Structure formats: C-alpha cells, structure tokens
PDB file of C-alpha atoms in Angstrom:
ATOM      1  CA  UNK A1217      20.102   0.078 -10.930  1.00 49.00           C
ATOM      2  CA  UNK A1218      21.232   3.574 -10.138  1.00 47.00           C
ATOM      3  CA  UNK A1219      19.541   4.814  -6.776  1.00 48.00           C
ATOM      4  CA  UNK A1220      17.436   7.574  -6.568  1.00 50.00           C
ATOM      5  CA  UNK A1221      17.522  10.882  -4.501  1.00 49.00           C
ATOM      6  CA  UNK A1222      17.354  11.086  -0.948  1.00 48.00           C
ATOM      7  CA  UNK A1223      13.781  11.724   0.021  1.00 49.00           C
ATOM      8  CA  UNK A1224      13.419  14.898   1.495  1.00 49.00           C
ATOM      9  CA  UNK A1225      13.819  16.233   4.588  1.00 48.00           C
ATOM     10  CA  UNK A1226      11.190  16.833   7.203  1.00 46.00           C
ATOM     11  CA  UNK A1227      11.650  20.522   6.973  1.00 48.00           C
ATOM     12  CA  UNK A1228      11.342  20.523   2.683  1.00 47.00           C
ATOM     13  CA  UNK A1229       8.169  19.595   0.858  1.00 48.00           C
ATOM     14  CA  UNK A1230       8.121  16.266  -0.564  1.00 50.00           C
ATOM     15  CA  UNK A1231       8.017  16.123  -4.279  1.00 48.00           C
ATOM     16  CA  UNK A1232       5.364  15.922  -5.747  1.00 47.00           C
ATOM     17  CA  UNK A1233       3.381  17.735  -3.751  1.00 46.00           C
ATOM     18  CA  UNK A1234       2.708  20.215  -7.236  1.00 48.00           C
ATOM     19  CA  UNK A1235       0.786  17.488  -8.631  1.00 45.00           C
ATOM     20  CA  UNK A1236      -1.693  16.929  -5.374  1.00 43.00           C
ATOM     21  CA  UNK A1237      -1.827  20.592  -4.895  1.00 46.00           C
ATOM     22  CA  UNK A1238      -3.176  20.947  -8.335  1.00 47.00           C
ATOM     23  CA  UNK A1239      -5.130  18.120  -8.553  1.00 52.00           C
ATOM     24  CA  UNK A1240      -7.047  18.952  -5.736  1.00 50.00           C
ATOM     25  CA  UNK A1241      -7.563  22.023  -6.655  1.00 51.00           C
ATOM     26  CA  UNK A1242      -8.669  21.267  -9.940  1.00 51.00           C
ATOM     27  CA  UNK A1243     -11.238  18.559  -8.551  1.00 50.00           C
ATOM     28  CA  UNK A1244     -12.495  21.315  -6.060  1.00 50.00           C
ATOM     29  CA  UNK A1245     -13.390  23.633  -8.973  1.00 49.00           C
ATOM     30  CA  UNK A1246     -15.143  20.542 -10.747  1.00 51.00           C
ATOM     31  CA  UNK A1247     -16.868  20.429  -7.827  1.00 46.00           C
ATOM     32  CA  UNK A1248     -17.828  23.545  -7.144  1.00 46.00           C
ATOM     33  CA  UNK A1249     -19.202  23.638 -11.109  1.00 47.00           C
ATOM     34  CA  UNK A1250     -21.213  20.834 -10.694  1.00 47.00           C
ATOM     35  CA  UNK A1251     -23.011  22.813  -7.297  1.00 42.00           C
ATOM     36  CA  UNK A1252     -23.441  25.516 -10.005  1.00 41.00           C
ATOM     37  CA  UNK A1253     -24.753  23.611 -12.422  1.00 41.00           C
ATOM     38  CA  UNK A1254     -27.297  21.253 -10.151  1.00 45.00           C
ATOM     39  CA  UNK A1255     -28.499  24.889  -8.302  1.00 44.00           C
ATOM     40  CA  UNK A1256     -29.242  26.131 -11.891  1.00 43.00           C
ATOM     41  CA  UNK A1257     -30.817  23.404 -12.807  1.00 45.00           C
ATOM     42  CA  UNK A1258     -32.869  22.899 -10.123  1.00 47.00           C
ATOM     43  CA  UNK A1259     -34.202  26.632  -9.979  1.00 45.00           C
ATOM     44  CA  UNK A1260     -35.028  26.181 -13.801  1.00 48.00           C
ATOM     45  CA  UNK A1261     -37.306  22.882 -13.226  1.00 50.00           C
ATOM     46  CA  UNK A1262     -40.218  22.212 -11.225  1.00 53.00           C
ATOM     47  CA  UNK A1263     -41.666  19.428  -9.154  1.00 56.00           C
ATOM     48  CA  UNK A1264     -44.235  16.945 -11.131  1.00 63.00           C
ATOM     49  CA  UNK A1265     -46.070  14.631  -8.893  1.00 64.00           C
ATOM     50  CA  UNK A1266     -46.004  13.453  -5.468  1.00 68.00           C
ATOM     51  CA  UNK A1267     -43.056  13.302  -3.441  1.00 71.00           C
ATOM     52  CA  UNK A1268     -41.695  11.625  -0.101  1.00 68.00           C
ATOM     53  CA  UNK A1269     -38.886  12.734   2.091  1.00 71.00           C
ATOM     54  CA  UNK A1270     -35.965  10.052   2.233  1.00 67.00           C
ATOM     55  CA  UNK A1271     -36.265   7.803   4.713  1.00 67.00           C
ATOM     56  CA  UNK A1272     -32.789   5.830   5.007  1.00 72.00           C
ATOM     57  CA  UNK A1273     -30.636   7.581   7.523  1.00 72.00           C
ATOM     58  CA  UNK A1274     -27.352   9.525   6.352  1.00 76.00           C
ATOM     59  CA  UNK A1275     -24.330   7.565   6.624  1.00 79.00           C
ATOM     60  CA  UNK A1276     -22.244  10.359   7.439  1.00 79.00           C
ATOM     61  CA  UNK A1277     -24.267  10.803  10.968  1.00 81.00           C
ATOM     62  CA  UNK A1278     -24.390   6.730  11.538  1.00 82.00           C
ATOM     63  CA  UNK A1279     -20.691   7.436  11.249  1.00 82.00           C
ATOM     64  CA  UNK A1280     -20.315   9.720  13.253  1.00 79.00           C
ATOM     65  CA  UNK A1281     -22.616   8.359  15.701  1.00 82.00           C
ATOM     66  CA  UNK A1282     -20.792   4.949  15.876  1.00 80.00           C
ATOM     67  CA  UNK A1283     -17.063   6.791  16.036  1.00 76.00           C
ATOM     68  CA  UNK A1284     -18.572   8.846  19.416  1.00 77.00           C
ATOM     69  CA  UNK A1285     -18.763   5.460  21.108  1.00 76.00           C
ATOM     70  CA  UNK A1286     -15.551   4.474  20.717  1.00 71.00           C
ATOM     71  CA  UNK A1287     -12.630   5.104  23.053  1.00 69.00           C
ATOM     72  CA  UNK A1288     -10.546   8.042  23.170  1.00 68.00           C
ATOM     73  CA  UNK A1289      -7.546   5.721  23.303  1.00 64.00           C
ATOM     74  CA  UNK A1290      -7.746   2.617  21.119  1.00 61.00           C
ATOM     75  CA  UNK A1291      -4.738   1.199  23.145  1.00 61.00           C
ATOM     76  CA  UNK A1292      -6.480   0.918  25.983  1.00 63.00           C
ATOM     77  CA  UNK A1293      -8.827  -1.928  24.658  1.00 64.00           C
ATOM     78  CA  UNK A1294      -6.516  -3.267  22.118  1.00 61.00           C
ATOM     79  CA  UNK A1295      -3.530  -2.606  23.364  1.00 61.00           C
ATOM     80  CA  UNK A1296      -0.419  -1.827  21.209  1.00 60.00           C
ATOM     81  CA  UNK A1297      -0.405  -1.634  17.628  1.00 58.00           C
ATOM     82  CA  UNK A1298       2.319  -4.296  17.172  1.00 57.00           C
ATOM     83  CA  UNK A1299       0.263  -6.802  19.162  1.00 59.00           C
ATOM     84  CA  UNK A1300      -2.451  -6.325  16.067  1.00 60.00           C
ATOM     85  CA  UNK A1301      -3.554  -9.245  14.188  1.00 58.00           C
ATOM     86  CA  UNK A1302      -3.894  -6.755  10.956  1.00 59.00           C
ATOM     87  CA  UNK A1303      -0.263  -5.721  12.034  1.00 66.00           C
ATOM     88  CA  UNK A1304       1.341  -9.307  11.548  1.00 82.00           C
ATOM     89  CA  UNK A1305       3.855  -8.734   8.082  1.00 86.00           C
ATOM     90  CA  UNK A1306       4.581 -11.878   6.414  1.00 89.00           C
ATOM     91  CA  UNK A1307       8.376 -13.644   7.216  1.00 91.00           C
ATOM     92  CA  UNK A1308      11.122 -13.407   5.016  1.00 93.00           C
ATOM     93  CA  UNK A1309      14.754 -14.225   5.164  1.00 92.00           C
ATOM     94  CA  UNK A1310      17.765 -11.740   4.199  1.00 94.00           C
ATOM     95  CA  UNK A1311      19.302 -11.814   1.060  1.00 93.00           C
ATOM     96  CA  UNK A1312      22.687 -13.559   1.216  1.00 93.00           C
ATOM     97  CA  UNK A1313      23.272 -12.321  -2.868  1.00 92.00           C
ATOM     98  CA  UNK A1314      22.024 -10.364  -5.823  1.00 94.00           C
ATOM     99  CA  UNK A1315      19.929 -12.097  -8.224  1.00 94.00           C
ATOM    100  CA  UNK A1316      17.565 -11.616 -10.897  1.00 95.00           C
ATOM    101  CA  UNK A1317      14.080 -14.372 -11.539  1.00 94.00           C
ATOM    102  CA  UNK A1318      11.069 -14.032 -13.173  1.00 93.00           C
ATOM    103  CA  UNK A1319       7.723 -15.509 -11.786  1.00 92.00           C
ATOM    104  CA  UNK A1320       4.561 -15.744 -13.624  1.00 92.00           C
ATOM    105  CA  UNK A1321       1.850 -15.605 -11.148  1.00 89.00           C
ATOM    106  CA  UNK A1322      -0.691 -17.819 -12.762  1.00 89.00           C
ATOM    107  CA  UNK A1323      -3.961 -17.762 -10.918  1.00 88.00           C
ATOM    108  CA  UNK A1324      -6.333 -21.052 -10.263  1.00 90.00           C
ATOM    109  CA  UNK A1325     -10.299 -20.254 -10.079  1.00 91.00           C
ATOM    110  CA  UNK A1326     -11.507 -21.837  -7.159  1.00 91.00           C
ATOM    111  CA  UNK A1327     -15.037 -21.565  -8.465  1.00 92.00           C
ATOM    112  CA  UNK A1328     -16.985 -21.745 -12.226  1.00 93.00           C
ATOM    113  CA  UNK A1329     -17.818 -18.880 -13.586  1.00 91.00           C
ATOM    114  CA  UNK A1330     -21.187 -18.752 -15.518  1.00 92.00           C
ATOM    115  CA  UNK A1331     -22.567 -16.443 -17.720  1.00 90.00           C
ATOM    116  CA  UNK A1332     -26.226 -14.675 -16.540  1.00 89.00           C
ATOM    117  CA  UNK A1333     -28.205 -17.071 -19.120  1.00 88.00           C
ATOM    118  CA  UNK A1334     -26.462 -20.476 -16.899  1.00 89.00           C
ATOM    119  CA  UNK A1335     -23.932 -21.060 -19.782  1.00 91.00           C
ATOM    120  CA  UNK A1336     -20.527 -22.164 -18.344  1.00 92.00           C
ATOM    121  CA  UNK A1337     -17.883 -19.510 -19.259  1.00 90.00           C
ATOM    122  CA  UNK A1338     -14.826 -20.736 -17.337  1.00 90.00           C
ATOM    123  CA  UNK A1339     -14.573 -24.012 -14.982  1.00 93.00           C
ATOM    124  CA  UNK A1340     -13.397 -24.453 -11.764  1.00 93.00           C
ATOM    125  CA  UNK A1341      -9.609 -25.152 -11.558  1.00 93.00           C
ATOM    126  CA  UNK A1342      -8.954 -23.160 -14.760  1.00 92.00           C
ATOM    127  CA  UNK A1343      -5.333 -21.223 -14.805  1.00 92.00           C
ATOM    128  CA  UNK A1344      -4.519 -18.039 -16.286  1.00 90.00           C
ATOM    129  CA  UNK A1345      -1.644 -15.732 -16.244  1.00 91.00           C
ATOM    130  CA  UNK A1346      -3.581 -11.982 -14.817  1.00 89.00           C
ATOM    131  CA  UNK A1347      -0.421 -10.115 -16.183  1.00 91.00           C
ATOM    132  CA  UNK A1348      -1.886 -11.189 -19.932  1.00 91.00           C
ATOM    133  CA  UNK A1349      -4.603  -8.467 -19.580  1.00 90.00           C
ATOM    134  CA  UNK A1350      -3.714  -5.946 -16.947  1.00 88.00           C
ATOM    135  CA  UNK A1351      -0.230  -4.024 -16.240  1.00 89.00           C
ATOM    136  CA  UNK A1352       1.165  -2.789 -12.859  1.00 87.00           C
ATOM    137  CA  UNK A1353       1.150   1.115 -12.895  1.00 87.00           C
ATOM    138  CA  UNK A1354       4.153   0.834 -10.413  1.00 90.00           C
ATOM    139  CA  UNK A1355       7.028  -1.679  -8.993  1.00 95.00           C
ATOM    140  CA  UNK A1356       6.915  -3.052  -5.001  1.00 93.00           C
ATOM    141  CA  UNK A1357       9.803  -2.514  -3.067  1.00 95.00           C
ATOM    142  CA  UNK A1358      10.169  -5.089   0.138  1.00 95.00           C
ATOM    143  CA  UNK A1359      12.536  -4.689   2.643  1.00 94.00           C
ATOM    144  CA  UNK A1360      12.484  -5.465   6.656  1.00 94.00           C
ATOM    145  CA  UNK A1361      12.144  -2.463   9.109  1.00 91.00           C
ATOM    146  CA  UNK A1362      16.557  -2.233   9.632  1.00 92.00           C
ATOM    147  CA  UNK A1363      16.552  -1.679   5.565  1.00 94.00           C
ATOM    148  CA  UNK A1364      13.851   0.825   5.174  1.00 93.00           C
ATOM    149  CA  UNK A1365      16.271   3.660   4.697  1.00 93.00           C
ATOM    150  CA  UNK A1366      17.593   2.118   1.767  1.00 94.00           C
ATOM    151  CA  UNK A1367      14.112   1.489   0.559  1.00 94.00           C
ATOM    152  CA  UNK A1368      13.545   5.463   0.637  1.00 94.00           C
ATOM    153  CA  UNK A1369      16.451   6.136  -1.544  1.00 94.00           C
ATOM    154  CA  UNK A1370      15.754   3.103  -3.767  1.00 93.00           C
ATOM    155  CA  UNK A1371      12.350   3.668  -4.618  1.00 93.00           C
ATOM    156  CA  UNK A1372      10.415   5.789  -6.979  1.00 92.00           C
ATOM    157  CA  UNK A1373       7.590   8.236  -6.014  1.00 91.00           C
ATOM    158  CA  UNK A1374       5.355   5.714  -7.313  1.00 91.00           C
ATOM    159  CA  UNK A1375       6.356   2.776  -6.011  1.00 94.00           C
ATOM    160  CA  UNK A1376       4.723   0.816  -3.271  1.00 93.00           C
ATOM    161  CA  UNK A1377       7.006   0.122   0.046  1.00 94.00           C
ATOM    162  CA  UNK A1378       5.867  -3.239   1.639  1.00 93.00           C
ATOM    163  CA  UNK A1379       7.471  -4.527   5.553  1.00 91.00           C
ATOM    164  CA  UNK A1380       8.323  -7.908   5.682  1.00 92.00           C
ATOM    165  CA  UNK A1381       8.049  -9.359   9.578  1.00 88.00           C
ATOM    166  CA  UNK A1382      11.171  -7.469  11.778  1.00 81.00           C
ATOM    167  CA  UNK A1383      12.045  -7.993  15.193  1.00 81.00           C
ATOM    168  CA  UNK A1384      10.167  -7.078  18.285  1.00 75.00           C
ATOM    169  CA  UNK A1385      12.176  -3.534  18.932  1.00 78.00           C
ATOM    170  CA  UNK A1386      11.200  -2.760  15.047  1.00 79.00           C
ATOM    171  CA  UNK A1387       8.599   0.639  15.169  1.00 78.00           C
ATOM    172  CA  UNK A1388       6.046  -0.347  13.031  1.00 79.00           C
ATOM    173  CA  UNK A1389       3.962   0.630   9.505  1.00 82.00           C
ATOM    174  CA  UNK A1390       1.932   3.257  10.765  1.00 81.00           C
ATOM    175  CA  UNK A1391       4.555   4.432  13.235  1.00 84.00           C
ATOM    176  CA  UNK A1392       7.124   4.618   9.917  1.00 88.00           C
ATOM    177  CA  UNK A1393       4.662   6.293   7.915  1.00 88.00           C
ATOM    178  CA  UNK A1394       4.253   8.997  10.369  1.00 88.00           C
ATOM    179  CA  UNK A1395       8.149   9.222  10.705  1.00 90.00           C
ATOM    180  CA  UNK A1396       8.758   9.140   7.098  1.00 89.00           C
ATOM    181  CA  UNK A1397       5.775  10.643   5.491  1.00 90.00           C
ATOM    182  CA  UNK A1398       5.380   7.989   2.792  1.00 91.00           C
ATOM    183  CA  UNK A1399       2.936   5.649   3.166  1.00 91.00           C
ATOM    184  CA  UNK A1400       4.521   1.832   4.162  1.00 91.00           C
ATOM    185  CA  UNK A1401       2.572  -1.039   3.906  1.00 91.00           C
ATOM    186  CA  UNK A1402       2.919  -4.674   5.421  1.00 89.00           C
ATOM    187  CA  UNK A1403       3.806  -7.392   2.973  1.00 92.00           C
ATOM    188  CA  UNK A1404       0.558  -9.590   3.616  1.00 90.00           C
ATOM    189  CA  UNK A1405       1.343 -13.627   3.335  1.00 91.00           C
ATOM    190  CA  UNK A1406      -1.032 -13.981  -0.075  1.00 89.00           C
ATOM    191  CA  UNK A1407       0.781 -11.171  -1.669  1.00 89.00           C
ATOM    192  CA  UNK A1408       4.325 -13.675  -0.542  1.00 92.00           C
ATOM    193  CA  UNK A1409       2.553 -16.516  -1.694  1.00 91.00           C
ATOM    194  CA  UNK A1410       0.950 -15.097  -4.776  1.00 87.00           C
ATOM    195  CA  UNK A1411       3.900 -13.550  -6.486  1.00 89.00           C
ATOM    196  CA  UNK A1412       6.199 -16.327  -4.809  1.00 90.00           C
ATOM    197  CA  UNK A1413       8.579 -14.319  -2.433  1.00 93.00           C
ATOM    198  CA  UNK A1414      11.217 -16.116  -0.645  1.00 94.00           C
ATOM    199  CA  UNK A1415      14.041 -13.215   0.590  1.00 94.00           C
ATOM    200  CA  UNK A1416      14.476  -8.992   0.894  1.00 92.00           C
ATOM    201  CA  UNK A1417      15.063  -6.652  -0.158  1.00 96.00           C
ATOM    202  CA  UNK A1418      13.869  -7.399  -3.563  1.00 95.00           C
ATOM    203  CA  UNK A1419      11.823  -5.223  -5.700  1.00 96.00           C
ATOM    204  CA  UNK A1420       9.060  -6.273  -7.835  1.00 95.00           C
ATOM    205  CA  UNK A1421       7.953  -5.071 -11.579  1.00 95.00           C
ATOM    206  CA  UNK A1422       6.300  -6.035 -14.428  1.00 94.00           C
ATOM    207  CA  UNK A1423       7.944  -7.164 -17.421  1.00 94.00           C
ATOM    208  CA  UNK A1424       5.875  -7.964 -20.199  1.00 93.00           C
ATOM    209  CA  UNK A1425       3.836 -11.008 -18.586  1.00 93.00           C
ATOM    210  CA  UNK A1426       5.858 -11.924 -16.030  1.00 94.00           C
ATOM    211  CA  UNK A1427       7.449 -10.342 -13.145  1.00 94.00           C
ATOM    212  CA  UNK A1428      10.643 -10.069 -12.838  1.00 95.00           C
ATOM    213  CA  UNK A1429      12.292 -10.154  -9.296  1.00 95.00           C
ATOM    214  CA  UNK A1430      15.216  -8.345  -8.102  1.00 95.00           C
ATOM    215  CA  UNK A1431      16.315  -9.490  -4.858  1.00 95.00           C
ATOM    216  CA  UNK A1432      19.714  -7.512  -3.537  1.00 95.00           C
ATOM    217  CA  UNK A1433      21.968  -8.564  -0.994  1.00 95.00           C
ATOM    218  CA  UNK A1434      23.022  -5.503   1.191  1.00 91.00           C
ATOM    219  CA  UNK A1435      25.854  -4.892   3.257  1.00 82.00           C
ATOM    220  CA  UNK A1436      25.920  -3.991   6.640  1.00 61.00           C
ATOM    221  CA  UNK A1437      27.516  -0.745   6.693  1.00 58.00           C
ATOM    222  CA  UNK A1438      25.593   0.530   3.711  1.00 51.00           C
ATOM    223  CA  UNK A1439      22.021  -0.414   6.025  1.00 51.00           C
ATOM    224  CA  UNK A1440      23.144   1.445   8.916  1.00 51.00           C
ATOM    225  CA  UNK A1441      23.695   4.674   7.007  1.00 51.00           C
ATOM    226  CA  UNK A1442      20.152   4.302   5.426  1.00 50.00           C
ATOM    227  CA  UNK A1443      18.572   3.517   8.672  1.00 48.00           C
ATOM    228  CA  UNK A1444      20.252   6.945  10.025  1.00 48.00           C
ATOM    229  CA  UNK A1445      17.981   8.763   7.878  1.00 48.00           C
ATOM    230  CA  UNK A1446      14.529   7.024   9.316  1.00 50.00           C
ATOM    231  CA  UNK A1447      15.404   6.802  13.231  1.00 51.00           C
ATOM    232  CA  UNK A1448      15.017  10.444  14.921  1.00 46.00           C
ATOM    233  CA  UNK A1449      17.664  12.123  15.917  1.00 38.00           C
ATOM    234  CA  UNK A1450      18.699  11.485  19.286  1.00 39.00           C
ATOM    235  CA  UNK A1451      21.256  13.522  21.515  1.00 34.00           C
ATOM    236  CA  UNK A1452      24.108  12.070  23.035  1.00 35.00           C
ATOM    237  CA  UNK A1453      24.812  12.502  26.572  1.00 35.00           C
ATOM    238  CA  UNK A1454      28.240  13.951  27.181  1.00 33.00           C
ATOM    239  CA  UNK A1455      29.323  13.201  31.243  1.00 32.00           C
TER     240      UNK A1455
END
C-alpha cells in the first residue's frame, strides 16, 4: 500500500481546507437566503387568530446558564484527562507480522422488532450482516500513541484515526488532536469487539460485505522517525 504525503506542517494549511472554506461559505449564503426569504414572507402575510408567546425557555440560554456554573478549570474537580473514564482506549497487542483477514461483522438483535400494527417483523436473536445494506464512506486506521506518526502519513484525509490503550507517559486524544490538528479518536472496546480486533496497527475498510483487515507489523526505526513528526520540538542542552 503506497503511503501517502506527509501531513502538513503547522505553519502550511492543511489540505483540504478549500473544500470547508467553500462549504461554509456556501451554507452561510443558504442561510442568509432563507433570512431573506422568511423576512419577505413574513412582511407579505398577516396574523389570523389568536396568538400566545412561547413559553418553553431557549435552550441556547439554559446552556449557557448551566456552562456559567461550571468551573473555570475542569481539572480541578476531575482531575487529569488521562484519569477519565471516557478516556480509557481499548487494549491491543503489537503486530509481530503483516497480514491480511476479512471479518464479517454479523450483528445479533437483542430484542424483537414489531411492526406499529403488533405484527412481528424480526425476532429476537436474529443475525444479519449490516455491511449487506450500508457502505463505509471511509477506512479506520488503529495504531497505539508511539505509532501515530506513521498513522499521519498512512492515512487518507478521510479516514478515521482510532488510539488503542498506550502507556502511562503516552499524551493523549485530545492532547494529539491539538498537536496534530486532525481529529484522533479512542478505539472504544465494542468497536474491538464488534469488528473483532486483536493487534495494531491495522487499518480497516470495506470490501464488498465484509471487511477486510490489514494489520502491519512495523519496525522500530521506521516508528521513531514517524513519532518525530508528532512530539514538539525540543532543544537540546549543549554544556
């Protein structure tokens, strides 16, 4: 699988930054039309009947409201983000070689489903393969924090990047994010469980219905030059 170009740097906008500019602008101008539109439309009707002001409060002041009573500094009542419950990635081992396996990640219903009139549609304990009616728009890449500089060159614009469970000194998915500005995500253990994940790196796409599994072995030397890229800079101290 040939690799793909270094992500940029922090001083050079990241591709793809075209397409959200111009998205975004395009949905502001929808926007602004539809203001147009509704201010029209309301100046060219009139009121028929009785009418009542709206009485549930607006969720962007209950917001707002509840945020003010929160602490400046979440770490001082929940302490660090890798102590975090929501924080905890999912264990995997390294991959000691390259390999390719498919999975098809057949899914049980726990419950019947019934139609509205009471007719039984699907029973509990029935199987299907999900893959059979929907596709995956993009591949997952999982790694452990020390490989997550081969992730960046590895993976596509559109891929997902997923942590497995590093070591204590590892920084972690938030902290990477910031660092790298891609988002990262923790591999959560029902997404190992559900597609069947045993090692990383290994990267994760659709293939008709199934999914096919690439897990890589990496070298040593070839994870400490990606890593360079992620960890700041720091200056060494001559005596």
């Amino acid at each position: 699988m040939a690799a793909e170009p270094l992500p940029p740097s922090p001083d050079e906008p990241p591709q793809g930054w075209g397409v959200v500019i111009f998205q975004s602008a395009t949905i502001a101008l929808m926007l602004l039309a539809s203001v147009v539109v509704a201010a029209s439309a309301h100046a060219a009707t009139s009121t028929i009947g009785r009418t009542w002001p709206i009485a549930e409060p607006d969720a962007l002041t209950e917001i707002e409201a509840r945020a003010s009573q929160l602490p400046a500094d979440m770490r001082a009542r929940y302490g660090p983000r890798s102590s975090w419950s929501a924080m905890k990635a999912a264990v995997l081992t390294p991959a000691t070689r390259s390999q390719v396996r498919s999975v098809v990640p057949f899914y049980t219903l726990e419950t019947e489903i019934r139609l509205p009139g009471g007719e039984l549609l699907y029973p509990k304990g029935y199987s299907f393969n999900p893959l059979s009616y929907v596709t995956l728009p993009q591949r997952l890449v999982v790694v452990h924090p020390r490989d997550l500089g081969w992730a960046l060159k590895t993976a596509r614009l559109s891929d997902f990047i997923l942590l497995a469970a590093g070591s204590a000194q590892d920084d972690d998915a938030i902290t990477l994010s910031e660092r790298t500005g891609r988002p990262i995500f923790i591999l959560e253990q029902r997404i190992k469980d559900r597609l069947a994940l045993t090692v990383a790196p290994v990267i994760i796409a659709q293939v008709g219905t199934r999914l096919e599994l690439t897990e890589v072995r990496l070298d040593r030397t070839a994870r400490a030059a990606g890593m360079a890229q992620v960890r700041p800079a720091q200056r060494r101290q001559v005596p």
